[in-house]
């Protein structure tokens, strides 16, 4: 169960994560903080705050091979929450450079520390249509390749950290967008979302290209002090061969010029994860009580007796 708790926030977050109109581009210097909540058998079907998530855009544009890029960060930590820290401490950092015009990822650095530590590097070579993945650990190659030295300057990683990154995959992405989850989120904030319309996109996770579909609807979000009109996106991964969808995740973005991610939620067999935006949350907002996740779980639990 501990391993499942560790895997849930990491997997769901990284689910979270072409026309340009309507909403704003990434805001330089923006910082958004979220509280992550989990409920499941291990918590007695009661919600437990388990982690803090921060999404930010650095104050200045960077450059990757001469291309202007937004520098974005995702950080997750269980440090503020004693119970989660005792069960399984997590430190996750994901830094991504997004092409300033297309909002496609160019490079990204991922660092994950639990009871083990691992670092990864992603390079999306848009000129050749190839995506490269590097990671720390053992390599099967007799002379493993490290990322191009020119990219080390961009990331500011130390020589030691850079030399420990070994290439373990290169795949052809061709004309596929091959987003990462942060670039997809910023894309949503710029796209002209329409009620009843779908969105299709691809993402590269370091192992393979994944394909996703999202259905868009509009509703009023009332949760944990928030009460505002929102776009709701029901997001699934799609098997291209069978057309089957799986792993539903729900995202709520504010229906205004900022298009901010206010809430995300997903259920799995072993529990449910919810993220709530804390930045700007009304201090006197009314909390409507138990969430849909807790109510659903309690109903299921009580039906067993």
C-alpha positions as YAML, in Angstrom:
chain: A
units: angstrom
residues:
- id: 1
  name: UNK
  ca: [0.00, 0.00, 0.00]
- id: 2
  name: UNK
  ca: [2.87, 2.39, 0.68]
- id: 3
  name: UNK
  ca: [4.13, 1.91, -2.85]
- id: 4
  name: UNK
  ca: [0.69, 2.63, -4.20]
- id: 5
  name: UNK
  ca: [0.51, 5.88, -2.23]
- id: 6
  name: UNK
  ca: [3.83, 6.90, -3.70]
- id: 7
  name: UNK
  ca: [2.82, 6.04, -7.23]
- id: 8
  name: UNK
  ca: [-0.57, 7.72, -7.18]
- id: 9
  name: UNK
  ca: [0.39, 11.40, -6.88]
- id: 10
  name: UNK
  ca: [3.33, 11.05, -9.24]
- id: 11
  name: UNK
  ca: [1.39, 9.20, -11.92]
- id: 12
  name: UNK
  ca: [-1.69, 11.42, -11.72]
- id: 13
  name: UNK
  ca: [0.28, 14.64, -11.65]
- id: 14
  name: UNK
  ca: [2.26, 13.66, -14.66]
- id: 15
  name: UNK
  ca: [-1.13, 13.24, -16.45]
- id: 16
  name: UNK
  ca: [-1.81, 16.61, -15.52]
- id: 17
  name: UNK
  ca: [-0.18, 16.88, -16.76]
- id: 18
  name: UNK
  ca: [-3.01, 24.31, -31.91]
- id: 19
  name: UNK
  ca: [-4.92, 27.43, -32.43]
- id: 20
  name: UNK
  ca: [-4.01, 30.34, -30.15]
- id: 21
  name: UNK
  ca: [-6.83, 32.66, -29.07]
- id: 22
  name: UNK
  ca: [-8.96, 33.80, -26.18]
- id: 23
  name: UNK
  ca: [-6.79, 33.29, -23.12]
- id: 24
  name: UNK
  ca: [-3.40, 34.53, -21.98]
- id: 25
  name: UNK
  ca: [0.07, 33.21, -22.72]
- id: 26
  name: UNK
  ca: [2.13, 31.90, -19.79]
- id: 27
  name: UNK
  ca: [2.57, 34.71, -17.27]
- id: 28
  name: UNK
  ca: [6.19, 35.40, -16.42]
- id: 29
  name: UNK
  ca: [6.65, 35.17, -12.65]
- id: 30
  name: UNK
  ca: [3.35, 33.37, -12.04]
- id: 31
  name: UNK
  ca: [3.28, 30.98, -9.08]
- id: 32
  name: UNK
  ca: [0.35, 28.72, -8.18]
- id: 33
  name: UNK
  ca: [0.21, 26.50, -5.10]
- id: 34
  name: UNK
  ca: [-2.05, 23.48, -4.60]
- id: 35
  name: UNK
  ca: [-2.93, 21.13, -1.76]
- id: 36
  name: UNK
  ca: [-3.10, 17.46, -2.74]
- id: 37
  name: UNK
  ca: [-5.64, 15.28, -0.97]
- id: 38
  name: UNK
  ca: [-5.86, 11.50, -0.95]
- id: 39
  name: UNK
  ca: [-8.51, 9.12, 0.29]
- id: 40
  name: UNK
  ca: [-8.68, 5.35, 0.18]
- id: 41
  name: UNK
  ca: [-8.71, 2.26, 2.34]
- id: 42
  name: UNK
  ca: [-5.45, 3.23, 4.02]
- id: 43
  name: UNK
  ca: [-7.03, 6.51, 5.23]
- id: 44
  name: UNK
  ca: [-10.33, 4.90, 6.27]
- id: 45
  name: UNK
  ca: [-11.99, 6.58, 3.29]
- id: 46
  name: UNK
  ca: [-11.40, 9.99, 4.86]
- id: 47
  name: UNK
  ca: [-9.53, 12.68, 2.94]
- id: 48
  name: UNK
  ca: [-5.99, 13.34, 4.05]
- id: 49
  name: UNK
  ca: [-3.80, 16.22, 2.90]
- id: 50
  name: UNK
  ca: [-0.62, 14.55, 1.65]
- id: 51
  name: UNK
  ca: [1.42, 16.96, -0.45]
- id: 52
  name: UNK
  ca: [2.00, 20.49, -1.67]
- id: 53
  name: UNK
  ca: [2.26, 21.12, -5.40]
- id: 54
  name: UNK
  ca: [3.70, 24.29, -6.90]
- id: 55
  name: UNK
  ca: [3.51, 25.33, -10.55]
- id: 56
  name: UNK
  ca: [5.47, 28.37, -11.65]
- id: 57
  name: UNK
  ca: [6.83, 30.23, -14.66]
- id: 58
  name: UNK
  ca: [10.23, 31.85, -14.22]
- id: 59
  name: UNK
  ca: [10.47, 35.64, -14.49]
- id: 60
  name: UNK
  ca: [12.61, 35.71, -17.63]
- id: 61
  name: UNK
  ca: [12.55, 33.82, -20.92]
- id: 62
  name: UNK
  ca: [15.32, 31.32, -21.53]
- id: 63
  name: UNK
  ca: [16.79, 30.13, -24.83]
- id: 64
  name: UNK
  ca: [17.30, 26.64, -26.21]
- id: 65
  name: UNK
  ca: [19.48, 26.52, -29.35]
- id: 66
  name: UNK
  ca: [18.53, 30.12, -30.07]
- id: 67
  name: UNK
  ca: [14.78, 29.56, -29.57]
- id: 68
  name: UNK
  ca: [13.08, 31.76, -26.91]
- id: 69
  name: UNK
  ca: [11.45, 29.57, -24.27]
- id: 70
  name: UNK
  ca: [9.30, 29.87, -21.19]
- id: 71
  name: UNK
  ca: [10.97, 28.15, -18.26]
- id: 72
  name: UNK
  ca: [8.35, 26.32, -16.17]
- id: 73
  name: UNK
  ca: [8.59, 24.35, -12.95]
- id: 74
  name: UNK
  ca: [6.52, 21.72, -11.19]
- id: 75
  name: UNK
  ca: [7.48, 20.84, -7.63]
- id: 76
  name: UNK
  ca: [5.80, 18.37, -5.31]
- id: 77
  name: UNK
  ca: [6.71, 17.64, -1.69]
- id: 78
  name: UNK
  ca: [5.15, 15.71, 1.18]
- id: 79
  name: UNK
  ca: [7.34, 17.57, 3.68]
- id: 80
  name: UNK
  ca: [4.54, 19.70, 5.24]
- id: 81
  name: UNK
  ca: [2.44, 16.63, 6.05]
- id: 82
  name: UNK
  ca: [3.75, 14.38, 8.80]
- id: 83
  name: UNK
  ca: [1.63, 11.30, 8.06]
- id: 84
  name: UNK
  ca: [2.48, 11.25, 4.37]
- id: 85
  name: UNK
  ca: [6.13, 11.98, 5.15]
- id: 86
  name: UNK
  ca: [6.23, 9.05, 7.55]
- id: 87
  name: UNK
  ca: [4.58, 6.64, 5.09]
- id: 88
  name: UNK
  ca: [6.55, 7.62, 2.01]
- id: 89
  name: UNK
  ca: [8.39, 10.93, 1.59]
- id: 90
  name: UNK
  ca: [8.36, 12.32, -1.94]
- id: 91
  name: UNK
  ca: [10.29, 15.16, -3.58]
- id: 92
  name: UNK
  ca: [9.49, 15.68, -7.26]
- id: 93
  name: UNK
  ca: [10.89, 18.44, -9.46]
- id: 94
  name: UNK
  ca: [10.14, 18.86, -13.19]
- id: 95
  name: UNK
  ca: [11.62, 21.81, -15.09]
- id: 96
  name: UNK
  ca: [10.56, 22.29, -18.70]
- id: 97
  name: UNK
  ca: [11.59, 24.78, -21.40]
- id: 98
  name: UNK
  ca: [8.64, 25.55, -23.72]
- id: 99
  name: UNK
  ca: [8.98, 27.08, -27.17]
- id: 100
  name: UNK
  ca: [7.62, 30.61, -26.63]
- id: 101
  name: UNK
  ca: [5.51, 30.59, -29.81]
- id: 102
  name: UNK
  ca: [4.24, 27.01, -30.01]
- id: 103
  name: UNK
  ca: [4.40, 26.02, -26.33]
- id: 104
  name: UNK
  ca: [6.01, 22.73, -27.27]
- id: 105
  name: UNK
  ca: [8.66, 21.32, -24.91]
- id: 106
  name: UNK
  ca: [12.25, 21.62, -26.10]
- id: 107
  name: UNK
  ca: [14.08, 20.14, -23.09]
- id: 108
  name: UNK
  ca: [13.12, 19.07, -19.57]
- id: 109
  name: UNK
  ca: [14.83, 17.91, -16.39]
- id: 110
  name: UNK
  ca: [13.03, 15.63, -13.95]
- id: 111
  name: UNK
  ca: [14.27, 14.74, -10.48]
- id: 112
  name: UNK
  ca: [12.45, 12.28, -8.21]
- id: 113
  name: UNK
  ca: [13.52, 11.42, -4.70]
- id: 114
  name: UNK
  ca: [11.65, 8.90, -2.59]
- id: 115
  name: UNK
  ca: [13.62, 6.23, -0.79]
- id: 116
  name: UNK
  ca: [15.60, 6.11, -3.99]
- id: 117
  name: UNK
  ca: [16.79, 8.94, -6.19]
- id: 118
  name: UNK
  ca: [16.53, 9.29, -9.94]
- id: 119
  name: UNK
  ca: [17.13, 12.02, -12.49]
- id: 120
  name: UNK
  ca: [15.97, 12.20, -16.11]
- id: 121
  name: UNK
  ca: [16.56, 14.49, -19.05]
- id: 122
  name: UNK
  ca: [14.31, 14.93, -22.10]
- id: 123
  name: UNK
  ca: [15.38, 16.50, -25.40]
- id: 124
  name: UNK
  ca: [12.77, 17.15, -28.08]
- id: 125
  name: UNK
  ca: [14.73, 17.82, -31.28]
- id: 126
  name: UNK
  ca: [12.05, 19.51, -33.37]
- id: 127
  name: UNK
  ca: [14.38, 19.92, -36.36]
- id: 128
  name: UNK
  ca: [15.06, 16.20, -36.84]
- id: 129
  name: UNK
  ca: [11.74, 14.99, -35.42]
- id: 130
  name: UNK
  ca: [13.43, 12.89, -32.74]
- id: 131
  name: UNK
  ca: [12.93, 12.72, -28.97]
- id: 132
  name: UNK
  ca: [15.73, 11.62, -26.67]
- id: 133
  name: UNK
  ca: [15.52, 10.34, -23.10]
- id: 134
  name: UNK
  ca: [18.43, 10.14, -20.66]
- id: 135
  name: UNK
  ca: [18.44, 8.90, -17.06]
- id: 136
  name: UNK
  ca: [20.70, 8.04, -14.19]
- id: 137
  name: UNK
  ca: [21.42, 4.38, -13.40]
- id: 138
  name: UNK
  ca: [22.97, 1.44, -15.14]
- id: 139
  name: UNK
  ca: [23.27, 1.51, -18.92]
- id: 140
  name: UNK
  ca: [23.28, -1.47, -21.25]
- id: 141
  name: UNK
  ca: [25.59, 0.34, -23.68]
- id: 142
  name: UNK
  ca: [29.32, -0.21, -23.34]
- id: 143
  name: UNK
  ca: [29.90, 3.49, -23.97]
- id: 144
  name: UNK
  ca: [26.69, 5.28, -22.92]
- id: 145
  name: UNK
  ca: [25.91, 8.63, -24.53]
- id: 146
  name: UNK
  ca: [25.34, 11.76, -22.48]
- id: 147
  name: UNK
  ca: [23.19, 14.69, -23.66]
- id: 148
  name: UNK
  ca: [24.77, 17.34, -25.92]
- id: 149
  name: UNK
  ca: [27.10, 19.63, -23.99]
- id: 150
  name: UNK
  ca: [25.41, 22.71, -25.46]
- id: 151
  name: UNK
  ca: [22.24, 21.86, -23.53]
- id: 152
  name: UNK
  ca: [24.07, 21.59, -20.21]
- id: 153
  name: UNK
  ca: [24.65, 25.35, -20.27]
- id: 154
  name: UNK
  ca: [20.90, 25.92, -20.57]
- id: 155
  name: UNK
  ca: [20.01, 23.66, -17.65]
- id: 156
  name: UNK
  ca: [22.89, 24.81, -15.41]
- id: 157
  name: UNK
  ca: [23.30, 21.23, -14.16]
- id: 158
  name: UNK
  ca: [26.67, 20.45, -12.63]
- id: 159
  name: UNK
  ca: [29.26, 18.40, -14.54]
- id: 160
  name: UNK
  ca: [28.69, 15.49, -12.17]
- id: 161
  name: UNK
  ca: [24.93, 15.44, -12.65]
- id: 162
  name: UNK
  ca: [25.30, 15.84, -16.41]
- id: 163
  name: UNK
  ca: [27.82, 13.03, -16.80]
- id: 164
  name: UNK
  ca: [25.53, 10.68, -14.84]
- id: 165
  name: UNK
  ca: [22.75, 11.06, -17.43]
- id: 166
  name: UNK
  ca: [22.93, 8.24, -19.97]
- id: 167
  name: UNK
  ca: [20.87, 7.90, -23.12]
- id: 168
  name: UNK
  ca: [18.42, 5.01, -22.92]
- id: 169
  name: UNK
  ca: [16.05, 5.85, -25.74]
- id: 170
  name: UNK
  ca: [15.62, 7.84, -28.95]
- id: 171
  name: UNK
  ca: [12.34, 7.64, -30.85]
- id: 172
  name: UNK
  ca: [10.94, 9.26, -33.95]
- id: 173
  name: UNK
  ca: [8.16, 11.72, -33.20]
- id: 174
  name: UNK
  ca: [7.94, 13.22, -36.67]
- id: 175
  name: UNK
  ca: [5.26, 15.89, -36.81]
- id: 176
  name: UNK
  ca: [3.53, 14.72, -33.62]
- id: 177
  name: UNK
  ca: [3.23, 17.46, -31.03]
- id: 178
  name: UNK
  ca: [4.79, 15.19, -28.42]
- id: 179
  name: UNK
  ca: [3.95, 17.53, -25.58]
- id: 180
  name: UNK
  ca: [4.86, 17.04, -21.97]
- id: 181
  name: UNK
  ca: [2.25, 17.46, -19.30]
- id: 182
  name: UNK
  ca: [3.22, 21.01, -18.37]
- id: 183
  name: UNK
  ca: [3.11, 22.21, -21.97]
- id: 184
  name: UNK
  ca: [-0.34, 20.65, -22.37]
- id: 185
  name: UNK
  ca: [-1.61, 22.60, -19.38]
- id: 186
  name: UNK
  ca: [-0.29, 25.89, -20.75]
- id: 187
  name: UNK
  ca: [-1.75, 25.04, -24.15]
- id: 188
  name: UNK
  ca: [-5.17, 24.70, -22.54]
- id: 189
  name: UNK
  ca: [-4.83, 28.19, -21.13]
- id: 190
  name: UNK
  ca: [-4.42, 29.57, -24.68]
- id: 191
  name: UNK
  ca: [-6.79, 27.39, -26.66]
- id: 192
  name: UNK
  ca: [-10.34, 28.51, -27.59]
- id: 193
  name: UNK
  ca: [-12.15, 25.86, -25.53]
- id: 194
  name: UNK
  ca: [-15.72, 25.13, -26.60]
- id: 195
  name: UNK
  ca: [-18.45, 23.34, -24.71]
- id: 196
  name: UNK
  ca: [-19.08, 19.88, -26.21]
- id: 197
  name: UNK
  ca: [-15.91, 19.79, -28.30]
- id: 198
  name: UNK
  ca: [-13.00, 17.38, -27.90]
- id: 199
  name: UNK
  ca: [-9.24, 17.83, -27.85]
- id: 200
  name: UNK
  ca: [-6.67, 15.28, -29.02]
- id: 201
  name: UNK
  ca: [-2.95, 15.45, -28.32]
- id: 202
  name: UNK
  ca: [0.15, 13.32, -27.86]
- id: 203
  name: UNK
  ca: [2.77, 13.33, -25.10]
- id: 204
  name: UNK
  ca: [6.20, 11.75, -24.72]
- id: 205
  name: UNK
  ca: [6.92, 10.18, -21.31]
- id: 206
  name: UNK
  ca: [10.48, 8.93, -21.88]
- id: 207
  name: UNK
  ca: [9.30, 5.48, -22.94]
- id: 208
  name: UNK
  ca: [6.74, 6.00, -25.66]
- id: 209
  name: UNK
  ca: [4.36, 8.41, -27.31]
- id: 210
  name: UNK
  ca: [1.04, 8.46, -25.49]
- id: 211
  name: UNK
  ca: [-2.21, 9.61, -27.06]
- id: 212
  name: UNK
  ca: [-4.95, 11.43, -25.17]
- id: 213
  name: UNK
  ca: [-8.47, 12.71, -25.70]
- id: 214
  name: UNK
  ca: [-10.31, 15.30, -23.60]
- id: 215
  name: UNK
  ca: [-14.01, 16.22, -23.67]
- id: 216
  name: UNK
  ca: [-14.81, 19.83, -22.78]
- id: 217
  name: UNK
  ca: [-17.88, 21.03, -20.89]
- id: 218
  name: UNK
  ca: [-18.79, 24.11, -18.86]
- id: 219
  name: UNK
  ca: [-20.13, 24.07, -15.33]
- id: 220
  name: UNK
  ca: [-19.94, 25.97, -12.07]
- id: 221
  name: UNK
  ca: [-17.18, 24.72, -9.79]
- id: 222
  name: UNK
  ca: [-18.17, 24.81, -6.12]
- id: 223
  name: UNK
  ca: [-15.50, 23.21, -3.99]
- id: 224
  name: UNK
  ca: [-13.31, 24.06, -0.99]
- id: 225
  name: UNK
  ca: [-14.17, 27.75, -1.00]
- id: 226
  name: UNK
  ca: [-14.16, 28.19, -4.78]
- id: 227
  name: UNK
  ca: [-17.38, 29.21, -6.51]
- id: 228
  name: UNK
  ca: [-16.82, 30.20, -10.13]
- id: 229
  name: UNK
  ca: [-17.69, 29.31, -13.74]
- id: 230
  name: UNK
  ca: [-15.24, 26.76, -15.13]
- id: 231
  name: UNK
  ca: [-14.34, 24.54, -18.04]
- id: 232
  name: UNK
  ca: [-14.28, 20.88, -17.10]
- id: 233
  name: UNK
  ca: [-12.09, 18.54, -19.10]
- id: 234
  name: UNK
  ca: [-12.51, 14.78, -18.83]
- id: 235
  name: UNK
  ca: [-9.17, 13.39, -19.99]
- id: 236
  name: UNK
  ca: [-8.33, 9.82, -21.01]
- id: 237
  name: UNK
  ca: [-5.37, 8.00, -22.48]
- id: 238
  name: UNK
  ca: [-6.39, 6.36, -25.77]
- id: 239
  name: UNK
  ca: [-5.24, 3.04, -27.23]
- id: 240
  name: UNK
  ca: [-4.87, 3.85, -30.93]
- id: 241
  name: UNK
  ca: [-5.39, 0.24, -32.05]
- id: 242
  name: UNK
  ca: [-8.56, -0.52, -30.11]
- id: 243
  name: UNK
  ca: [-9.80, 3.02, -29.58]
- id: 244
  name: UNK
  ca: [-10.40, 2.22, -25.92]
- id: 245
  name: UNK
  ca: [-10.00, 4.93, -23.29]
- id: 246
  name: UNK
  ca: [-8.69, 4.43, -19.79]
- id: 247
  name: UNK
  ca: [-7.36, 6.29, -16.75]
- id: 248
  name: UNK
  ca: [-9.87, 9.16, -16.57]
- id: 249
  name: UNK
  ca: [-8.63, 12.41, -15.02]
- id: 250
  name: UNK
  ca: [-10.80, 15.50, -14.51]
- id: 251
  name: UNK
  ca: [-9.47, 19.06, -14.76]
- id: 252
  name: UNK
  ca: [-11.30, 22.31, -13.96]
- id: 253
  name: UNK
  ca: [-9.98, 25.56, -15.45]
- id: 254
  name: UNK
  ca: [-11.45, 28.94, -14.59]
- id: 255
  name: UNK
  ca: [-13.71, 30.33, -17.32]
- id: 256
  name: UNK
  ca: [-12.03, 33.74, -17.53]
- id: 257
  name: UNK
  ca: [-9.06, 35.39, -19.21]
- id: 258
  name: UNK
  ca: [-6.56, 33.65, -16.90]
- id: 259
  name: UNK
  ca: [-7.80, 30.09, -17.49]
- id: 260
  name: UNK
  ca: [-6.19, 28.87, -14.23]
- id: 261
  name: UNK
  ca: [-6.25, 25.20, -13.19]
- id: 262
  name: UNK
  ca: [-8.38, 25.32, -10.03]
- id: 263
  name: UNK
  ca: [-9.02, 21.65, -9.34]
- id: 264
  name: UNK
  ca: [-8.04, 18.21, -10.62]
- id: 265
  name: UNK
  ca: [-9.42, 14.86, -9.56]
- id: 266
  name: UNK
  ca: [-9.01, 11.18, -10.45]
- id: 267
  name: UNK
  ca: [-10.20, 7.89, -9.00]
- id: 268
  name: UNK
  ca: [-8.41, 4.58, -9.17]
- id: 269
  name: UNK
  ca: [-9.12, 1.18, -7.61]
- id: 270
  name: UNK
  ca: [-6.77, 1.92, -4.72]
- id: 271
  name: UNK
  ca: [-7.95, 5.44, -3.96]
- id: 272
  name: UNK
  ca: [-8.58, 8.93, -5.29]
- id: 273
  name: UNK
  ca: [-6.45, 12.03, -5.64]
- id: 274
  name: UNK
  ca: [-7.67, 15.60, -5.62]
- id: 275
  name: UNK
  ca: [-5.75, 18.84, -6.06]
- id: 276
  name: UNK
  ca: [-7.16, 22.20, -4.93]
- id: 277
  name: UNK
  ca: [-5.70, 25.60, -5.84]
- id: 278
  name: UNK
  ca: [-4.75, 27.54, -2.72]
- id: 279
  name: UNK
  ca: [-3.45, 30.68, -4.44]
- id: 280
  name: UNK
  ca: [-6.23, 33.27, -4.38]
- id: 281
  name: UNK
  ca: [-8.73, 30.94, -2.70]
- id: 282
  name: UNK
  ca: [-11.41, 33.05, -0.97]
- id: 283
  name: UNK
  ca: [-10.63, 33.20, 2.75]
- id: 284
  name: UNK
  ca: [-14.33, 33.34, 3.67]
- id: 285
  name: UNK
  ca: [-15.41, 30.80, 1.08]
- id: 286
  name: UNK
  ca: [-17.94, 28.17, 2.06]
- id: 287
  name: UNK
  ca: [-16.71, 24.59, 2.04]
- id: 288
  name: UNK
  ca: [-19.59, 22.42, 0.94]
- id: 289
  name: UNK
  ca: [-18.50, 19.54, 3.16]
- id: 290
  name: UNK
  ca: [-17.43, 16.08, 2.08]
- id: 291
  name: UNK
  ca: [-16.16, 15.86, -1.46]
- id: 292
  name: UNK
  ca: [-17.66, 13.61, -4.11]
- id: 293
  name: UNK
  ca: [-14.70, 11.28, -3.61]
- id: 294
  name: UNK
  ca: [-15.33, 10.84, 0.10]
- id: 295
  name: UNK
  ca: [-19.09, 10.53, -0.30]
- id: 296
  name: UNK
  ca: [-18.67, 7.91, -3.02]
- id: 297
  name: UNK
  ca: [-16.18, 5.93, -0.97]
- id: 298
  name: UNK
  ca: [-18.29, 6.03, 2.18]
- id: 299
  name: UNK
  ca: [-21.33, 4.84, 0.25]
- id: 300
  name: UNK
  ca: [-19.30, 1.95, -1.18]
- id: 301
  name: UNK
  ca: [-17.80, 1.15, 2.22]
- id: 302
  name: UNK
  ca: [-21.17, 1.20, 4.01]
- id: 303
  name: UNK
  ca: [-22.74, -1.03, 1.37]
- id: 304
  name: UNK
  ca: [-20.33, -3.77, 2.48]
- id: 305
  name: UNK
  ca: [-22.11, -4.09, 5.83]
...
